[in-house]
PDB file of C-alpha atoms in Angstrom:
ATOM      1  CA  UNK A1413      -1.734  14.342 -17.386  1.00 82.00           C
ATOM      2  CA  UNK A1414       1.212  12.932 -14.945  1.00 86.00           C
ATOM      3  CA  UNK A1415      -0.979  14.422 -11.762  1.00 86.00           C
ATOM      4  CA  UNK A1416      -3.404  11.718 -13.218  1.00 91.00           C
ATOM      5  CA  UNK A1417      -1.148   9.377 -13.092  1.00 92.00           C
ATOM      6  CA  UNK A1418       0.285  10.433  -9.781  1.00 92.00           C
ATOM      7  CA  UNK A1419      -3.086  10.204  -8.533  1.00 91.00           C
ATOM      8  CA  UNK A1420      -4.060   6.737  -9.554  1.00 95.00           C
ATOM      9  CA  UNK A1421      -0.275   5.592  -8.055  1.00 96.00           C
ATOM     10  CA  UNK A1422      -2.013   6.373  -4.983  1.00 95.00           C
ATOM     11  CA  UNK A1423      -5.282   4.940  -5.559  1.00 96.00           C
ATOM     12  CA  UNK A1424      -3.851   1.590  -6.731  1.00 97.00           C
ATOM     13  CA  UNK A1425      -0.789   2.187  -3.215  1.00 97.00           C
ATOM     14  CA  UNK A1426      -3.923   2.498  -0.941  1.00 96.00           C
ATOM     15  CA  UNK A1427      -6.117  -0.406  -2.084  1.00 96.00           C
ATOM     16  CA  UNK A1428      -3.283  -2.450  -2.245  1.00 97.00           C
ATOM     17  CA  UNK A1429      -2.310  -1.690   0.802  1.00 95.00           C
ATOM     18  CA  UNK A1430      -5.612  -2.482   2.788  1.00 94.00           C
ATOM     19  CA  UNK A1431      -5.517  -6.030   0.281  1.00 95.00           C
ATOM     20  CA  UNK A1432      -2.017  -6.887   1.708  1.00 95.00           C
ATOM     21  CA  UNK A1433      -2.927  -6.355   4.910  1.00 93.00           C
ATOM     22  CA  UNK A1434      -5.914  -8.569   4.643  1.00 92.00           C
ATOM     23  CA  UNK A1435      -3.911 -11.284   2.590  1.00 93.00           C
ATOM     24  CA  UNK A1436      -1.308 -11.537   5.449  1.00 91.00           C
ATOM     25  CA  UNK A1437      -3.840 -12.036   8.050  1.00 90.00           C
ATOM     26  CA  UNK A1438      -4.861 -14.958   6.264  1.00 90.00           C
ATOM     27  CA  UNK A1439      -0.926 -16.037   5.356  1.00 88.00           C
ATOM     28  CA  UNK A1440      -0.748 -15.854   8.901  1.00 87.00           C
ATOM     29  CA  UNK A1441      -3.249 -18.422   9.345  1.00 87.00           C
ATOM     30  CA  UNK A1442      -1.850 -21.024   7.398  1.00 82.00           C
ATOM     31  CA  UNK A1443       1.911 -20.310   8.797  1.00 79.00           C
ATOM     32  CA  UNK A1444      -0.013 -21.448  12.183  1.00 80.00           C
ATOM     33  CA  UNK A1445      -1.580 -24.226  10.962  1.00 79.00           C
ATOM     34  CA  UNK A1446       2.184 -25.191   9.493  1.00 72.00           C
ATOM     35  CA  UNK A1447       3.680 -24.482  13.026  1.00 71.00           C
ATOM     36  CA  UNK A1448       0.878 -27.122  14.882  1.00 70.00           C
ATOM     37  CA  UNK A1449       2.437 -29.979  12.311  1.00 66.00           C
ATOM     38  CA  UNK A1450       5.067 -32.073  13.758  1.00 58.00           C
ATOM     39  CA  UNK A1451       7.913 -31.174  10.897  1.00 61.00           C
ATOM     40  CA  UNK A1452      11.081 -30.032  11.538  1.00 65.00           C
ATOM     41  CA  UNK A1453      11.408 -26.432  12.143  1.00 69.00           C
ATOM     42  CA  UNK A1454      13.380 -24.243  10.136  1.00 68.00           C
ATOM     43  CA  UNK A1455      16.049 -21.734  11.819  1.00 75.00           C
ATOM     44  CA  UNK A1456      18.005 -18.574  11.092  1.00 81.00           C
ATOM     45  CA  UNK A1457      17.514 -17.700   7.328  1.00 85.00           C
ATOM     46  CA  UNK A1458      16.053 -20.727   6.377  1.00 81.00           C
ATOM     47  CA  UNK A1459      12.889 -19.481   8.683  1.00 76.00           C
ATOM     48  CA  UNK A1460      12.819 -16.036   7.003  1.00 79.00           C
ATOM     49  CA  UNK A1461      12.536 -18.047   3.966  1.00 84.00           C
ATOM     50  CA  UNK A1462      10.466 -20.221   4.907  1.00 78.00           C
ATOM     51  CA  UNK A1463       8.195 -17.549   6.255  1.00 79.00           C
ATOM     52  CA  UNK A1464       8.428 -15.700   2.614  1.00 82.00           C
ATOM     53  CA  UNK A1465       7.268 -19.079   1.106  1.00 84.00           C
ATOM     54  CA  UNK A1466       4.089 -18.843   3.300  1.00 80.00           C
ATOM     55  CA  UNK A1467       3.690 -15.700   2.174  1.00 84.00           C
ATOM     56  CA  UNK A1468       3.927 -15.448  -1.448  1.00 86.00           C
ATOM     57  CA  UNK A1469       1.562 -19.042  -1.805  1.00 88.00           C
ATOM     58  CA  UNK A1470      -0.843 -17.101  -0.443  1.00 90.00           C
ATOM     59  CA  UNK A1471      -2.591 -15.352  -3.548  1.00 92.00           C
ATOM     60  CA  UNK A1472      -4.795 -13.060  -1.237  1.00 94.00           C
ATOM     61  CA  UNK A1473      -1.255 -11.535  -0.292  1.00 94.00           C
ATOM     62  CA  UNK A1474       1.250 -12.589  -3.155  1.00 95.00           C
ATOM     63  CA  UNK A1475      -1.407 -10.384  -6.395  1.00 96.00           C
ATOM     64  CA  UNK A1476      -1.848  -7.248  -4.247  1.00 96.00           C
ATOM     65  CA  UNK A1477       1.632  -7.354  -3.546  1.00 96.00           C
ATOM     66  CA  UNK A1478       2.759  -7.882  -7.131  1.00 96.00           C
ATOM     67  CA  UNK A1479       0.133  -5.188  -7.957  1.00 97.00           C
ATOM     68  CA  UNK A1480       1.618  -2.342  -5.445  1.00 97.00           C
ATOM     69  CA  UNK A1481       5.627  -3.306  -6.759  1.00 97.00           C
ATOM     70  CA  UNK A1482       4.295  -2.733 -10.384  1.00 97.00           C
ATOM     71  CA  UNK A1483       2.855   0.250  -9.633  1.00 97.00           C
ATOM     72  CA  UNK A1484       5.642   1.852  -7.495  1.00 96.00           C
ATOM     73  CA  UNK A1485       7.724   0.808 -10.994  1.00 96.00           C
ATOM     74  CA  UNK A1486       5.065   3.045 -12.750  1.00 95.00           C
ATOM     75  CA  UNK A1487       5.864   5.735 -10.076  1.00 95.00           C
ATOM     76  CA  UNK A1488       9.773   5.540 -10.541  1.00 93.00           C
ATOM     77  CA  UNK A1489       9.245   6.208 -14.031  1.00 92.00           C
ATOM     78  CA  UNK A1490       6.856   9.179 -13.670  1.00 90.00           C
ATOM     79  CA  UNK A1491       9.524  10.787 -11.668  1.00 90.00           C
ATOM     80  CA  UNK A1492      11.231  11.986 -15.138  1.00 90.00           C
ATOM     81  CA  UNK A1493       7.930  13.808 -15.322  1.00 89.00           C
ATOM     82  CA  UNK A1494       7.145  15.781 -12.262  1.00 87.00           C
ATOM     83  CA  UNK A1495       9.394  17.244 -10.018  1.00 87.00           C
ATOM     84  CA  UNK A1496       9.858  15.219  -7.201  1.00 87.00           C
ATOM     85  CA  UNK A1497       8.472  18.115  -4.689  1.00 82.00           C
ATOM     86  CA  UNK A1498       4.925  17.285  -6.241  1.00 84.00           C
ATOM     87  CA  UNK A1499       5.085  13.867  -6.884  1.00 89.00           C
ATOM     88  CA  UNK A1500       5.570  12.423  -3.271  1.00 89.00           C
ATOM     89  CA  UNK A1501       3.460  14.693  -1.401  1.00 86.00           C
ATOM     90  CA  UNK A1502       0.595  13.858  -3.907  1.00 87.00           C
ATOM     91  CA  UNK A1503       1.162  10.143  -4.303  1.00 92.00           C
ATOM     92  CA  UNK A1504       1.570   9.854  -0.135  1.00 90.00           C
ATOM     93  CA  UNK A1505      -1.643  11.655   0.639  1.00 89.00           C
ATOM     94  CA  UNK A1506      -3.775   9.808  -2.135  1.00 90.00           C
ATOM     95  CA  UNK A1507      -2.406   6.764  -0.725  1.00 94.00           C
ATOM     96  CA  UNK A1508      -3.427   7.547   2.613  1.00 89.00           C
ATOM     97  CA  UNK A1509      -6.555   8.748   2.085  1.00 88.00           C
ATOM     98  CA  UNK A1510      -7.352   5.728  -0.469  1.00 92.00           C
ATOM     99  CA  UNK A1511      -5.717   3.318   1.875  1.00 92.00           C
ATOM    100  CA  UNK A1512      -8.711   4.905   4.980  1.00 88.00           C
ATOM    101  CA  UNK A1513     -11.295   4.307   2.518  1.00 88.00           C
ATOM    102  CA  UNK A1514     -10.150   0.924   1.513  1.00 93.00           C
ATOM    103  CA  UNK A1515      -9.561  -0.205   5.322  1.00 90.00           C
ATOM    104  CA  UNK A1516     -13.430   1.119   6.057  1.00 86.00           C
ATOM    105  CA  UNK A1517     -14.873  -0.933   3.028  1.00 90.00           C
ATOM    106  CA  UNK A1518     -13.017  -4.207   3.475  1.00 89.00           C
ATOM    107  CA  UNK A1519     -14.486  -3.553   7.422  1.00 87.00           C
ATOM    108  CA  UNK A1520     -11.421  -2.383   9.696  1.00 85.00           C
ATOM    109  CA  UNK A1521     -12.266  -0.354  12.701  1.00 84.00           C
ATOM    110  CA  UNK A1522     -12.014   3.196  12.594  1.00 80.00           C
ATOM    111  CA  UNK A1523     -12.583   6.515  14.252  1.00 79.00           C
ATOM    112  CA  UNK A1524     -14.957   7.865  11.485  1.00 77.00           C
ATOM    113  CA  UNK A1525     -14.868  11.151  12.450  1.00 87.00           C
ATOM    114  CA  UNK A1526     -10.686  11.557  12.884  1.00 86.00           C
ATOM    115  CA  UNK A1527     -10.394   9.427   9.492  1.00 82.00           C
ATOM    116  CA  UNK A1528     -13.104  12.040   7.259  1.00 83.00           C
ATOM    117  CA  UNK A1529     -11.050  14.964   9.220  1.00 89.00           C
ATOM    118  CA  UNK A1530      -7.741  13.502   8.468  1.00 85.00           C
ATOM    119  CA  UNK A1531      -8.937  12.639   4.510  1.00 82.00           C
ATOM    120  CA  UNK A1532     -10.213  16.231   3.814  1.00 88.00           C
ATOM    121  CA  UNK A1533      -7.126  17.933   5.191  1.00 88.00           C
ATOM    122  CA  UNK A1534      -5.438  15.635   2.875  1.00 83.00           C
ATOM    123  CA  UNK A1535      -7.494  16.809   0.006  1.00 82.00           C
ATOM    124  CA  UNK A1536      -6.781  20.587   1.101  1.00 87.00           C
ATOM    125  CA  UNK A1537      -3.484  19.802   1.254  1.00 82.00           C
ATOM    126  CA  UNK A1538      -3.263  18.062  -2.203  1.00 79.00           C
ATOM    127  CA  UNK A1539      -5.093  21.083  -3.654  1.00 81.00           C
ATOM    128  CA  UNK A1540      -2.358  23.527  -1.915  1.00 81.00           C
ATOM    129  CA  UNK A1541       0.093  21.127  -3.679  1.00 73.00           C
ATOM    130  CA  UNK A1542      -0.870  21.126  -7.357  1.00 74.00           C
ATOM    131  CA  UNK A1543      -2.470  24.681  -7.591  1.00 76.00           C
ATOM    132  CA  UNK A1544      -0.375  27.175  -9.451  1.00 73.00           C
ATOM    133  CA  UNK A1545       1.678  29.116  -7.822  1.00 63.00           C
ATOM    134  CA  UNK A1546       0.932  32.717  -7.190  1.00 46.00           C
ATOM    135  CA  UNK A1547       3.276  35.645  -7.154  1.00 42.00           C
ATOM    136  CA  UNK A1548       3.938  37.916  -4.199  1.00 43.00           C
ATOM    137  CA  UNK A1549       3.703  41.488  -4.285  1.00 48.00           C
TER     138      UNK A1549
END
């Protein structure tokens, strides 16, 4: 049941991921549009603030975001239930490989063939991970 969960970790990582990404592109936007006014602007810490401001308005970046802290919450605390040598290999590659395919649908470029290549070694790899061990001789 936890590899489940492990496994939807990454699903939920990779499409936030690709949402983010998208989300700050538009964030981006609007800190532009900000820049071209003729306030005051801010410097040292007060930018970086500022800039967070921007950021977190912005629901197209702010819900993905709160989505992908929630779920690496959910990750911390399926740690106490899978050994940590299965849990981050299999939560990194699903996120990955989900974060590929979510790129592709919300229409990034992308070298097809090197991204199927790169998402089925993941899957081998994932498979390697979780399948039982097997004595030696």
């Amino acid at each position: 049941m936890v590899l489940i969960w492990l496994i939807t970790i990454g699903c939920v990582w990779g499409l936030t991921n690709a949402l983010i990404k998208r989300g700050a592109t538009i964030a981006e936007k609007q800190k532009l549009k900000q820049k071209t006014t003729n306030a005051p602007k801010a410097k040292g810490i007060h930018a970086h603030v500022d800039e967070w401001i921007v950021m977190l308005c912005v629901w197209q970046y702010s819900l993905p975001f709160l989505i992908n802290l929630s779920a690496s919450a959910l990750f911390f605390m399926k740690l106490n239930d899978a050994p940590i040598t299965l849990a981050v290999p299999v939560t990194n590659a699903v996120t990955f490989g989900a974060t590929a395919i979510s790129g592709a649908a919300f229409g990034e470029k992308m070298d097809g063939v090197r991204t199927v290549l790169g998402i089925t070694l993941i899957i081998i790899g994932v498979c390697i991970c979780v399948s039982p061990t097997q004595s030696i001789p």
